[in-house]
PDB file of C-alpha atoms in Angstrom:
ATOM      1  CA  UNK A  20     -10.603  86.690-191.032  1.00 39.00           C
ATOM      2  CA  UNK A  21     -11.482  89.775-189.025  1.00 38.00           C
ATOM      3  CA  UNK A  22     -15.181  89.756-188.216  1.00 38.00           C
ATOM      4  CA  UNK A  23     -17.077  92.855-189.307  1.00 34.00           C
ATOM      5  CA  UNK A  24     -20.067  94.179-187.478  1.00 33.00           C
ATOM      6  CA  UNK A  25     -22.775  94.704-190.031  1.00 33.00           C
ATOM      7  CA  UNK A  26     -25.509  97.233-189.370  1.00 36.00           C
ATOM      8  CA  UNK A  27     -28.306  97.382-191.879  1.00 37.00           C
ATOM      9  CA  UNK A  28     -30.586 100.374-192.009  1.00 36.00           C
ATOM     10  CA  UNK A  29     -33.814  99.913-193.903  1.00 35.00           C
ATOM     11  CA  UNK A  30     -34.939 103.310-195.128  1.00 35.00           C
ATOM     12  CA  UNK A  31     -38.018 102.015-196.872  1.00 35.00           C
ATOM     13  CA  UNK A  32     -39.671 100.459-193.834  1.00 33.00           C
ATOM     14  CA  UNK A  33     -43.411 101.142-193.484  1.00 35.00           C
ATOM     15  CA  UNK A  34     -43.997 104.211-191.315  1.00 39.00           C
ATOM     16  CA  UNK A  35     -40.421 105.367-191.822  1.00 37.00           C
ATOM     17  CA  UNK A  36     -39.134 103.246-188.921  1.00 36.00           C
ATOM     18  CA  UNK A  37     -35.472 102.244-188.861  1.00 31.00           C
ATOM     19  CA  UNK A  38     -34.682  98.556-188.405  1.00 35.00           C
ATOM     20  CA  UNK A  39     -31.311  97.784-186.840  1.00 36.00           C
ATOM     21  CA  UNK A  40     -30.203  94.219-187.191  1.00 37.00           C
ATOM     22  CA  UNK A  41     -28.218  92.905-184.250  1.00 37.00           C
ATOM     23  CA  UNK A  42     -24.776  91.435-185.050  1.00 36.00           C
ATOM     24  CA  UNK A  43     -24.083  87.835-184.136  1.00 36.00           C
ATOM     25  CA  UNK A  44     -20.886  86.685-182.530  1.00 36.00           C
ATOM     26  CA  UNK A  45     -18.231  86.353-185.240  1.00 37.00           C
ATOM     27  CA  UNK A  46     -17.028  82.871-186.064  1.00 38.00           C
ATOM     28  CA  UNK A  47     -14.483  81.685-188.338  1.00 36.00           C
ATOM     29  CA  UNK A  48     -16.197  79.530-191.123  1.00 38.00           C
ATOM     30  CA  UNK A  49     -17.211  78.136-194.428  1.00 38.00           C
ATOM     31  CA  UNK A  50     -17.487  74.370-193.980  1.00 38.00           C
ATOM     32  CA  UNK A  51     -17.051  71.845-196.725  1.00 39.00           C
ATOM     33  CA  UNK A  52     -19.395  68.993-195.796  1.00 42.00           C
ATOM     34  CA  UNK A  53     -17.288  65.911-195.030  1.00 42.00           C
ATOM     35  CA  UNK A  54     -17.703  62.593-196.736  1.00 41.00           C
ATOM     36  CA  UNK A  55     -17.087  59.222-195.179  1.00 42.00           C
ATOM     37  CA  UNK A  56     -14.083  58.579-197.370  1.00 43.00           C
ATOM     38  CA  UNK A  57     -12.415  61.944-197.176  1.00 42.00           C
ATOM     39  CA  UNK A  58     -11.376  64.255-194.310  1.00 44.00           C
ATOM     40  CA  UNK A  59     -13.396  67.376-193.795  1.00 44.00           C
ATOM     41  CA  UNK A  60     -11.820  70.788-193.899  1.00 44.00           C
ATOM     42  CA  UNK A  61     -13.611  73.657-192.306  1.00 47.00           C
ATOM     43  CA  UNK A  62     -13.468  77.277-191.398  1.00 45.00           C
ATOM     44  CA  UNK A  63     -16.253  79.244-189.806  1.00 44.00           C
ATOM     45  CA  UNK A  64     -17.871  82.249-191.427  1.00 45.00           C
ATOM     46  CA  UNK A  65     -20.079  84.777-189.684  1.00 43.00           C
ATOM     47  CA  UNK A  66     -23.503  84.901-191.375  1.00 47.00           C
ATOM     48  CA  UNK A  67     -25.393  88.093-192.082  1.00 43.00           C
ATOM     49  CA  UNK A  68     -27.550  88.600-188.971  1.00 47.00           C
ATOM     50  CA  UNK A  69     -31.284  88.452-189.528  1.00 51.00           C
ATOM     51  CA  UNK A  70     -32.694  88.458-185.996  1.00 68.00           C
ATOM     52  CA  UNK A  71     -31.699  88.942-182.392  1.00 88.00           C
ATOM     53  CA  UNK A  72     -29.395  86.182-181.167  1.00 92.00           C
ATOM     54  CA  UNK A  73     -30.909  83.979-178.440  1.00 96.00           C
ATOM     55  CA  UNK A  74     -29.730  84.143-174.840  1.00 97.00           C
ATOM     56  CA  UNK A  75     -28.768  80.656-173.663  1.00 98.00           C
ATOM     57  CA  UNK A  76     -27.515  79.102-170.436  1.00 98.00           C
ATOM     58  CA  UNK A  77     -24.777  76.952-172.003  1.00 98.00           C
ATOM     59  CA  UNK A  78     -21.178  78.022-171.555  1.00 98.00           C
ATOM     60  CA  UNK A  79     -20.395  76.946-175.103  1.00 98.00           C
ATOM     61  CA  UNK A  80     -22.607  76.498-178.150  1.00 98.00           C
ATOM     62  CA  UNK A  81     -22.675  76.300-181.928  1.00 98.00           C
ATOM     63  CA  UNK A  82     -25.367  76.147-184.607  1.00 98.00           C
ATOM     64  CA  UNK A  83     -24.678  75.616-188.300  1.00 98.00           C
ATOM     65  CA  UNK A  84     -26.544  75.111-191.531  1.00 98.00           C
ATOM     66  CA  UNK A  85     -26.209  71.430-192.319  1.00 97.00           C
ATOM     67  CA  UNK A  86     -25.900  71.845-196.079  1.00 95.00           C
ATOM     68  CA  UNK A  87     -23.241  74.551-196.183  1.00 95.00           C
ATOM     69  CA  UNK A  88     -21.687  74.498-192.723  1.00 95.00           C
ATOM     70  CA  UNK A  89     -22.315  78.229-192.419  1.00 97.00           C
ATOM     71  CA  UNK A  90     -22.340  79.319-188.798  1.00 97.00           C
ATOM     72  CA  UNK A  91     -25.680  80.651-187.573  1.00 98.00           C
ATOM     73  CA  UNK A  92     -24.763  81.120-183.913  1.00 98.00           C
ATOM     74  CA  UNK A  93     -21.767  80.698-181.665  1.00 98.00           C
ATOM     75  CA  UNK A  94     -20.945  81.167-178.005  1.00 98.00           C
ATOM     76  CA  UNK A  95     -17.323  80.443-177.114  1.00 98.00           C
ATOM     77  CA  UNK A  96     -17.628  78.078-180.057  1.00 98.00           C
ATOM     78  CA  UNK A  97     -13.880  77.510-180.393  1.00 98.00           C
ATOM     79  CA  UNK A  98     -13.230  77.027-176.670  1.00 98.00           C
ATOM     80  CA  UNK A  99     -12.195  73.516-175.646  1.00 98.00           C
ATOM     81  CA  UNK A 100     -14.441  71.923-173.013  1.00 98.00           C
ATOM     82  CA  UNK A 101     -15.144  68.429-171.631  1.00 98.00           C
ATOM     83  CA  UNK A 102     -17.732  66.614-173.756  1.00 98.00           C
ATOM     84  CA  UNK A 103     -18.856  63.665-171.585  1.00 98.00           C
ATOM     85  CA  UNK A 104     -20.757  60.895-173.430  1.00 98.00           C
ATOM     86  CA  UNK A 105     -21.049  62.853-176.663  1.00 98.00           C
ATOM     87  CA  UNK A 106     -17.671  61.171-177.215  1.00 98.00           C
ATOM     88  CA  UNK A 107     -19.670  58.066-178.125  1.00 98.00           C
ATOM     89  CA  UNK A 108     -20.497  59.776-181.433  1.00 98.00           C
ATOM     90  CA  UNK A 109     -16.871  59.290-182.367  1.00 98.00           C
ATOM     91  CA  UNK A 110     -16.819  55.727-181.029  1.00 98.00           C
ATOM     92  CA  UNK A 111     -19.785  54.887-183.252  1.00 98.00           C
ATOM     93  CA  UNK A 112     -18.168  56.623-186.224  1.00 98.00           C
ATOM     94  CA  UNK A 113     -14.970  54.589-185.861  1.00 98.00           C
ATOM     95  CA  UNK A 114     -17.027  51.396-185.933  1.00 98.00           C
ATOM     96  CA  UNK A 115     -19.234  52.438-188.842  1.00 98.00           C
ATOM     97  CA  UNK A 116     -16.303  53.802-190.862  1.00 98.00           C
ATOM     98  CA  UNK A 117     -14.483  50.466-190.563  1.00 98.00           C
ATOM     99  CA  UNK A 118     -14.093  49.034-194.043  1.00 97.00           C
ATOM    100  CA  UNK A 119     -16.359  46.054-194.560  1.00 97.00           C
ATOM    101  CA  UNK A 120     -17.889  46.297-191.087  1.00 98.00           C
ATOM    102  CA  UNK A 121     -20.326  43.461-190.385  1.00 98.00           C
ATOM    103  CA  UNK A 122     -23.187  44.937-188.368  1.00 98.00           C
ATOM    104  CA  UNK A 123     -24.642  41.457-187.795  1.00 98.00           C
ATOM    105  CA  UNK A 124     -21.450  40.119-186.220  1.00 98.00           C
ATOM    106  CA  UNK A 125     -22.257  38.663-182.793  1.00 98.00           C
ATOM    107  CA  UNK A 126     -20.220  39.900-179.841  1.00 98.00           C
ATOM    108  CA  UNK A 127     -20.192  37.968-176.538  1.00 98.00           C
ATOM    109  CA  UNK A 128     -20.719  40.179-173.477  1.00 98.00           C
ATOM    110  CA  UNK A 129     -17.826  39.905-171.009  1.00 98.00           C
ATOM    111  CA  UNK A 130     -18.109  40.409-167.271  1.00 98.00           C
ATOM    112  CA  UNK A 131     -15.472  43.128-167.596  1.00 98.00           C
ATOM    113  CA  UNK A 132     -17.990  45.314-169.435  1.00 98.00           C
ATOM    114  CA  UNK A 133     -20.401  45.160-166.510  1.00 98.00           C
ATOM    115  CA  UNK A 134     -17.596  45.657-163.985  1.00 98.00           C
ATOM    116  CA  UNK A 135     -16.523  48.825-165.802  1.00 98.00           C
ATOM    117  CA  UNK A 136     -19.987  50.341-165.318  1.00 97.00           C
ATOM    118  CA  UNK A 137     -19.930  49.490-161.617  1.00 97.00           C
ATOM    119  CA  UNK A 138     -16.430  50.863-161.098  1.00 96.00           C
ATOM    120  CA  UNK A 139     -17.140  54.161-162.854  1.00 95.00           C
ATOM    121  CA  UNK A 140     -20.799  54.666-161.970  1.00 95.00           C
ATOM    122  CA  UNK A 141     -21.531  54.989-165.676  1.00 96.00           C
ATOM    123  CA  UNK A 142     -24.821  54.809-167.553  1.00 97.00           C
ATOM    124  CA  UNK A 143     -25.534  51.288-168.735  1.00 98.00           C
ATOM    125  CA  UNK A 144     -27.430  49.214-171.269  1.00 98.00           C
ATOM    126  CA  UNK A 145     -27.468  46.445-168.619  1.00 98.00           C
ATOM    127  CA  UNK A 146     -25.818  43.940-170.931  1.00 98.00           C
ATOM    128  CA  UNK A 147     -25.803  40.479-169.376  1.00 98.00           C
ATOM    129  CA  UNK A 148     -22.625  38.432-169.241  1.00 98.00           C
ATOM    130  CA  UNK A 149     -22.575  35.678-171.845  1.00 98.00           C
ATOM    131  CA  UNK A 150     -25.293  37.174-174.051  1.00 98.00           C
ATOM    132  CA  UNK A 151     -24.377  37.598-177.709  1.00 98.00           C
ATOM    133  CA  UNK A 152     -25.406  40.899-179.266  1.00 98.00           C
ATOM    134  CA  UNK A 153     -24.794  42.101-182.799  1.00 98.00           C
ATOM    135  CA  UNK A 154     -22.626  45.112-183.539  1.00 98.00           C
ATOM    136  CA  UNK A 155     -25.782  46.896-184.675  1.00 98.00           C
ATOM    137  CA  UNK A 156     -27.444  46.204-181.324  1.00 98.00           C
ATOM    138  CA  UNK A 157     -24.359  47.433-179.479  1.00 98.00           C
ATOM    139  CA  UNK A 158     -24.595  50.722-181.390  1.00 98.00           C
ATOM    140  CA  UNK A 159     -28.172  51.144-180.166  1.00 98.00           C
ATOM    141  CA  UNK A 160     -27.049  50.202-176.665  1.00 98.00           C
ATOM    142  CA  UNK A 161     -24.218  52.748-176.690  1.00 98.00           C
ATOM    143  CA  UNK A 162     -26.129  55.639-178.261  1.00 98.00           C
ATOM    144  CA  UNK A 163     -29.650  55.371-176.779  1.00 98.00           C
ATOM    145  CA  UNK A 164     -29.211  54.589-173.055  1.00 98.00           C
ATOM    146  CA  UNK A 165     -25.581  55.731-173.422  1.00 98.00           C
ATOM    147  CA  UNK A 166     -24.347  52.366-172.232  1.00 98.00           C
ATOM    148  CA  UNK A 167     -20.696  52.418-171.242  1.00 98.00           C
ATOM    149  CA  UNK A 168     -20.822  48.620-171.214  1.00 98.00           C
ATOM    150  CA  UNK A 169     -21.831  48.638-174.886  1.00 98.00           C
ATOM    151  CA  UNK A 170     -19.153  51.202-175.755  1.00 98.00           C
ATOM    152  CA  UNK A 171     -16.593  48.974-174.012  1.00 98.00           C
ATOM    153  CA  UNK A 172     -17.812  45.979-176.044  1.00 98.00           C
ATOM    154  CA  UNK A 173     -17.376  47.922-179.290  1.00 98.00           C
ATOM    155  CA  UNK A 174     -13.911  49.168-178.311  1.00 98.00           C
ATOM    156  CA  UNK A 175     -12.829  45.668-177.271  1.00 98.00           C
ATOM    157  CA  UNK A 176     -14.144  44.232-180.549  1.00 98.00           C
ATOM    158  CA  UNK A 177     -12.753  46.827-182.972  1.00 98.00           C
ATOM    159  CA  UNK A 178      -9.454  47.518-181.248  1.00 98.00           C
ATOM    160  CA  UNK A 179      -6.360  45.373-181.779  1.00 98.00           C
ATOM    161  CA  UNK A 180      -4.140  43.632-179.255  1.00 98.00           C
ATOM    162  CA  UNK A 181      -3.968  40.572-177.057  1.00 98.00           C
ATOM    163  CA  UNK A 182      -5.676  41.998-173.952  1.00 98.00           C
ATOM    164  CA  UNK A 183      -8.744  44.092-173.188  1.00 97.00           C
ATOM    165  CA  UNK A 184      -6.545  47.032-172.199  1.00 97.00           C
ATOM    166  CA  UNK A 185      -4.511  46.835-175.402  1.00 98.00           C
ATOM    167  CA  UNK A 186      -7.615  46.610-177.565  1.00 98.00           C
ATOM    168  CA  UNK A 187      -9.390  49.535-175.890  1.00 98.00           C
ATOM    169  CA  UNK A 188      -6.219  51.653-176.075  1.00 98.00           C
ATOM    170  CA  UNK A 189      -5.995  50.810-179.770  1.00 98.00           C
ATOM    171  CA  UNK A 190      -9.622  51.817-180.272  1.00 98.00           C
ATOM    172  CA  UNK A 191      -9.139  55.159-178.501  1.00 98.00           C
ATOM    173  CA  UNK A 192      -6.133  55.774-180.748  1.00 98.00           C
ATOM    174  CA  UNK A 193      -8.423  55.163-183.738  1.00 98.00           C
ATOM    175  CA  UNK A 194     -10.848  57.763-182.346  1.00 98.00           C
ATOM    176  CA  UNK A 195      -8.035  60.308-182.191  1.00 98.00           C
ATOM    177  CA  UNK A 196      -6.828  59.435-185.675  1.00 98.00           C
ATOM    178  CA  UNK A 197     -10.344  59.910-187.004  1.00 98.00           C
ATOM    179  CA  UNK A 198     -10.475  63.325-185.355  1.00 98.00           C
ATOM    180  CA  UNK A 199      -7.260  64.205-187.167  1.00 98.00           C
ATOM    181  CA  UNK A 200      -8.628  62.962-190.487  1.00 98.00           C
ATOM    182  CA  UNK A 201     -11.691  65.171-190.042  1.00 98.00           C
ATOM    183  CA  UNK A 202      -9.541  68.200-189.259  1.00 98.00           C
ATOM    184  CA  UNK A 203     -10.732  68.409-185.644  1.00 98.00           C
ATOM    185  CA  UNK A 204      -7.462  69.695-184.237  1.00 98.00           C
ATOM    186  CA  UNK A 205      -8.818  70.587-180.788  1.00 98.00           C
ATOM    187  CA  UNK A 206     -10.691  67.300-180.245  1.00 98.00           C
ATOM    188  CA  UNK A 207      -8.966  64.720-178.053  1.00 98.00           C
ATOM    189  CA  UNK A 208     -10.126  61.401-176.599  1.00 98.00           C
ATOM    190  CA  UNK A 209      -8.718  59.356-173.761  1.00 97.00           C
ATOM    191  CA  UNK A 210     -11.708  57.044-173.272  1.00 98.00           C
ATOM    192  CA  UNK A 211     -14.146  55.104-175.444  1.00 98.00           C
ATOM    193  CA  UNK A 212     -17.209  56.371-173.562  1.00 98.00           C
ATOM    194  CA  UNK A 213     -16.520  59.977-172.531  1.00 97.00           C
ATOM    195  CA  UNK A 214     -15.754  59.178-168.906  1.00 95.00           C
ATOM    196  CA  UNK A 215     -12.200  60.506-169.181  1.00 95.00           C
ATOM    197  CA  UNK A 216     -10.850  63.956-170.010  1.00 97.00           C
ATOM    198  CA  UNK A 217     -12.270  63.779-173.541  1.00 98.00           C
ATOM    199  CA  UNK A 218     -12.625  67.301-174.895  1.00 98.00           C
ATOM    200  CA  UNK A 219     -13.625  69.273-177.978  1.00 98.00           C
ATOM    201  CA  UNK A 220     -15.124  72.590-179.013  1.00 98.00           C
ATOM    202  CA  UNK A 221     -18.751  73.294-179.945  1.00 98.00           C
ATOM    203  CA  UNK A 222     -17.722  73.940-183.547  1.00 98.00           C
ATOM    204  CA  UNK A 223     -15.745  70.716-183.840  1.00 98.00           C
ATOM    205  CA  UNK A 224     -18.453  68.598-182.216  1.00 98.00           C
ATOM    206  CA  UNK A 225     -20.877  69.928-184.813  1.00 98.00           C
ATOM    207  CA  UNK A 226     -18.461  68.883-187.546  1.00 98.00           C
ATOM    208  CA  UNK A 227     -18.159  65.425-186.027  1.00 98.00           C
ATOM    209  CA  UNK A 228     -21.951  65.161-185.932  1.00 98.00           C
ATOM    210  CA  UNK A 229     -22.243  66.203-189.578  1.00 98.00           C
ATOM    211  CA  UNK A 230     -19.783  63.478-190.501  1.00 98.00           C
ATOM    212  CA  UNK A 231     -21.510  60.800-188.413  1.00 98.00           C
ATOM    213  CA  UNK A 232     -24.942  61.633-189.800  1.00 98.00           C
ATOM    214  CA  UNK A 233     -23.813  60.802-193.322  1.00 98.00           C
ATOM    215  CA  UNK A 234     -24.016  57.137-192.302  1.00 98.00           C
ATOM    216  CA  UNK A 235     -27.468  55.582-192.746  1.00 98.00           C
ATOM    217  CA  UNK A 236     -27.135  53.290-189.743  1.00 98.00           C
ATOM    218  CA  UNK A 237     -26.030  56.103-187.440  1.00 98.00           C
ATOM    219  CA  UNK A 238     -28.947  58.290-188.571  1.00 98.00           C
ATOM    220  CA  UNK A 239     -31.408  55.463-187.985  1.00 98.00           C
ATOM    221  CA  UNK A 240     -30.071  54.719-184.507  1.00 98.00           C
ATOM    222  CA  UNK A 241     -29.952  58.271-183.115  1.00 98.00           C
ATOM    223  CA  UNK A 242     -33.494  59.161-184.258  1.00 98.00           C
ATOM    224  CA  UNK A 243     -34.939  56.116-182.464  1.00 98.00           C
ATOM    225  CA  UNK A 244     -36.826  56.928-179.249  1.00 98.00           C
ATOM    226  CA  UNK A 245     -36.995  53.334-178.027  1.00 98.00           C
ATOM    227  CA  UNK A 246     -35.361  50.126-179.224  1.00 98.00           C
ATOM    228  CA  UNK A 247     -36.616  46.624-178.422  1.00 98.00           C
ATOM    229  CA  UNK A 248     -34.564  43.611-179.410  1.00 97.00           C
ATOM    230  CA  UNK A 249     -33.556  40.118-178.399  1.00 98.00           C
ATOM    231  CA  UNK A 250     -30.292  38.227-178.116  1.00 98.00           C
ATOM    232  CA  UNK A 251     -29.177  34.661-177.396  1.00 98.00           C
ATOM    233  CA  UNK A 252     -28.543  34.387-173.656  1.00 97.00           C
ATOM    234  CA  UNK A 253     -25.737  32.458-171.996  1.00 92.00           C
ATOM    235  CA  UNK A 254     -28.213  29.851-170.702  1.00 92.00           C
ATOM    236  CA  UNK A 255     -29.427  29.069-174.224  1.00 95.00           C
ATOM    237  CA  UNK A 256     -32.637  31.025-173.862  1.00 97.00           C
ATOM    238  CA  UNK A 257     -33.543  34.397-175.358  1.00 98.00           C
ATOM    239  CA  UNK A 258     -32.845  37.717-173.637  1.00 98.00           C
ATOM    240  CA  UNK A 259     -35.075  40.694-174.370  1.00 98.00           C
ATOM    241  CA  UNK A 260     -33.661  44.206-174.222  1.00 98.00           C
ATOM    242  CA  UNK A 261     -35.406  47.583-174.209  1.00 98.00           C
ATOM    243  CA  UNK A 262     -33.387  50.791-174.480  1.00 98.00           C
ATOM    244  CA  UNK A 263     -34.777  54.330-174.321  1.00 98.00           C
ATOM    245  CA  UNK A 264     -33.082  57.298-175.935  1.00 98.00           C
ATOM    246  CA  UNK A 265     -31.794  59.697-173.266  1.00 98.00           C
ATOM    247  CA  UNK A 266     -32.149  62.609-175.720  1.00 98.00           C
ATOM    248  CA  UNK A 267     -35.456  64.165-174.632  1.00 98.00           C
ATOM    249  CA  UNK A 268     -35.325  66.791-177.377  1.00 98.00           C
ATOM    250  CA  UNK A 269     -36.225  63.927-179.722  1.00 98.00           C
ATOM    251  CA  UNK A 270     -40.001  63.825-179.924  1.00 97.00           C
ATOM    252  CA  UNK A 271     -40.330  67.167-178.131  1.00 98.00           C
ATOM    253  CA  UNK A 272     -39.250  69.664-180.794  1.00 98.00           C
ATOM    254  CA  UNK A 273     -40.684  69.172-184.271  1.00 97.00           C
ATOM    255  CA  UNK A 274     -38.116  67.928-186.760  1.00 98.00           C
ATOM    256  CA  UNK A 275     -35.404  66.737-184.346  1.00 98.00           C
ATOM    257  CA  UNK A 276     -33.502  63.742-185.745  1.00 98.00           C
ATOM    258  CA  UNK A 277     -30.901  63.125-182.983  1.00 98.00           C
ATOM    259  CA  UNK A 278     -28.191  63.066-181.763  1.00 98.00           C
ATOM    260  CA  UNK A 279     -26.546  62.478-178.335  1.00 98.00           C
ATOM    261  CA  UNK A 280     -26.565  63.580-174.716  1.00 98.00           C
ATOM    262  CA  UNK A 281     -23.656  63.666-172.304  1.00 98.00           C
ATOM    263  CA  UNK A 282     -23.326  64.446-168.607  1.00 98.00           C
ATOM    264  CA  UNK A 283     -20.426  64.393-166.161  1.00 97.00           C
ATOM    265  CA  UNK A 284     -19.523  66.672-163.281  1.00 96.00           C
ATOM    266  CA  UNK A 285     -16.682  68.401-165.186  1.00 97.00           C
ATOM    267  CA  UNK A 286     -18.662  68.661-168.447  1.00 98.00           C
ATOM    268  CA  UNK A 287     -22.072  69.535-167.044  1.00 98.00           C
ATOM    269  CA  UNK A 288     -25.085  68.744-169.202  1.00 98.00           C
ATOM    270  CA  UNK A 289     -24.185  68.527-172.903  1.00 98.00           C
ATOM    271  CA  UNK A 290     -26.170  67.896-176.073  1.00 98.00           C
ATOM    272  CA  UNK A 291     -25.352  67.450-179.743  1.00 98.00           C
ATOM    273  CA  UNK A 292     -28.513  67.789-181.822  1.00 98.00           C
ATOM    274  CA  UNK A 293     -29.882  68.021-185.349  1.00 98.00           C
ATOM    275  CA  UNK A 294     -33.261  68.901-186.829  1.00 98.00           C
ATOM    276  CA  UNK A 295     -34.826  69.086-190.265  1.00 98.00           C
ATOM    277  CA  UNK A 296     -37.659  71.319-191.458  1.00 96.00           C
ATOM    278  CA  UNK A 297     -38.523  70.979-195.131  1.00 95.00           C
ATOM    279  CA  UNK A 298     -35.241  70.948-197.043  1.00 95.00           C
ATOM    280  CA  UNK A 299     -33.257  72.640-194.274  1.00 97.00           C
ATOM    281  CA  UNK A 300     -31.213  70.734-191.681  1.00 98.00           C
ATOM    282  CA  UNK A 301     -29.466  72.372-188.740  1.00 98.00           C
ATOM    283  CA  UNK A 302     -26.769  70.939-186.478  1.00 98.00           C
ATOM    284  CA  UNK A 303     -25.942  72.252-183.044  1.00 98.00           C
ATOM    285  CA  UNK A 304     -24.090  71.711-179.805  1.00 98.00           C
ATOM    286  CA  UNK A 305     -24.541  73.039-176.286  1.00 98.00           C
ATOM    287  CA  UNK A 306     -21.876  72.321-173.681  1.00 98.00           C
ATOM    288  CA  UNK A 307     -22.121  72.745-169.913  1.00 98.00           C
ATOM    289  CA  UNK A 308     -25.704  73.970-169.813  1.00 98.00           C
ATOM    290  CA  UNK A 309     -28.214  74.187-166.977  1.00 98.00           C
ATOM    291  CA  UNK A 310     -30.984  73.977-169.593  1.00 98.00           C
ATOM    292  CA  UNK A 311     -29.619  72.026-172.531  1.00 98.00           C
ATOM    293  CA  UNK A 312     -32.979  71.206-174.118  1.00 98.00           C
ATOM    294  CA  UNK A 313     -34.291  74.739-173.731  1.00 98.00           C
ATOM    295  CA  UNK A 314     -31.027  76.075-175.156  1.00 98.00           C
ATOM    296  CA  UNK A 315     -31.193  73.707-178.119  1.00 98.00           C
ATOM    297  CA  UNK A 316     -34.811  74.657-178.831  1.00 98.00           C
ATOM    298  CA  UNK A 317     -33.922  78.362-178.738  1.00 98.00           C
ATOM    299  CA  UNK A 318     -31.079  77.793-181.176  1.00 98.00           C
ATOM    300  CA  UNK A 319     -33.299  75.805-183.524  1.00 98.00           C
ATOM    301  CA  UNK A 320     -35.941  78.544-183.359  1.00 98.00           C
ATOM    302  CA  UNK A 321     -33.191  81.002-184.257  1.00 98.00           C
ATOM    303  CA  UNK A 322     -32.082  78.914-187.229  1.00 98.00           C
ATOM    304  CA  UNK A 323     -35.553  78.076-188.528  1.00 97.00           C
ATOM    305  CA  UNK A 324     -37.133  81.446-187.730  1.00 96.00           C
ATOM    306  CA  UNK A 325     -39.764  79.861-185.474  1.00 96.00           C
ATOM    307  CA  UNK A 326     -40.992  80.351-181.896  1.00 95.00           C
ATOM    308  CA  UNK A 327     -41.533  76.826-180.601  1.00 94.00           C
ATOM    309  CA  UNK A 328     -39.115  76.825-177.655  1.00 97.00           C
ATOM    310  CA  UNK A 329     -41.483  78.673-175.315  1.00 94.00           C
ATOM    311  CA  UNK A 330     -44.227  76.048-175.640  1.00 96.00           C
ATOM    312  CA  UNK A 331     -42.074  72.931-175.946  1.00 98.00           C
ATOM    313  CA  UNK A 332     -42.949  70.071-173.596  1.00 97.00           C
ATOM    314  CA  UNK A 333     -40.228  67.503-173.076  1.00 97.00           C
ATOM    315  CA  UNK A 334     -40.836  63.872-173.875  1.00 96.00           C
ATOM    316  CA  UNK A 335     -40.966  61.973-170.596  1.00 96.00           C
ATOM    317  CA  UNK A 336     -38.641  59.035-170.053  1.00 97.00           C
ATOM    318  CA  UNK A 337     -39.825  55.827-168.351  1.00 95.00           C
ATOM    319  CA  UNK A 338     -39.016  55.706-164.655  1.00 95.00           C
ATOM    320  CA  UNK A 339     -36.415  52.967-165.150  1.00 93.00           C
ATOM    321  CA  UNK A 340     -34.716  54.613-168.145  1.00 96.00           C
ATOM    322  CA  UNK A 341     -31.097  55.741-168.015  1.00 96.00           C
ATOM    323  CA  UNK A 342     -30.345  59.451-167.649  1.00 95.00           C
ATOM    324  CA  UNK A 343     -27.277  60.975-169.251  1.00 96.00           C
TER     325      UNK A 343
END
């Protein structure tokens, strides 16, 4: 659809002033909200502009109305870019979309999961070899501190094959199949944790987030600032884990309900986020940003018609918390 620049002149403005409404970048899109049992189809539609579009640092960004999928802002929103650990949104979705998934299933931690973190310099949940964590706990471990060890454990558990490599390859293939089912034609994965050349577009990451947030467990996990839990340790005692959410927008901007950070050298700082005010929920993505939280707050202000970004103070993370 060819985007039209709309200019509205209000002749009946007090004092006879003319009000020119700035056009937003055209996007392609009316989105049909996906369900967990059916693929989403989406196109992007340029909304009628109501205020000046924010200036953001991110190279790519998207903001949509959560209920309708209508685009509220876009910056190179259909350009494919690296997505870093936001890929773990898809990893979690594959697990949670598994028919009959048992979230209380206990998974033994293998030394290979810890070795992977060391080899790749990845963020970690510091899972200890021999401990037995539930699938639910591994989701917290993968999504809050962005633990690559936890993502490996999930891939190894939910993939098929006779070796670790076969099972993780199978799991990554499931991630790509899920992307196809959701109509995310530009989204590709070659890792279970975002450490590879995993890539997507701002628009498609938003669609993935909208799908993932339909799951109650996923919503509960990504809105959690800190998780404390325990697991049977290899020595027969009890191990205690504490994981902090790397998403500092959570608890800093009123109404934020998630979702996931991501950082690598090729991808830069990335963030997929969502917020609710009253009966309105917005979803957004910023990719390769020098100010991802400030960018996200500006976009949310734009969508909600508020001015909170200028006074926002970021939630501080504990000194020993992971950064992603």
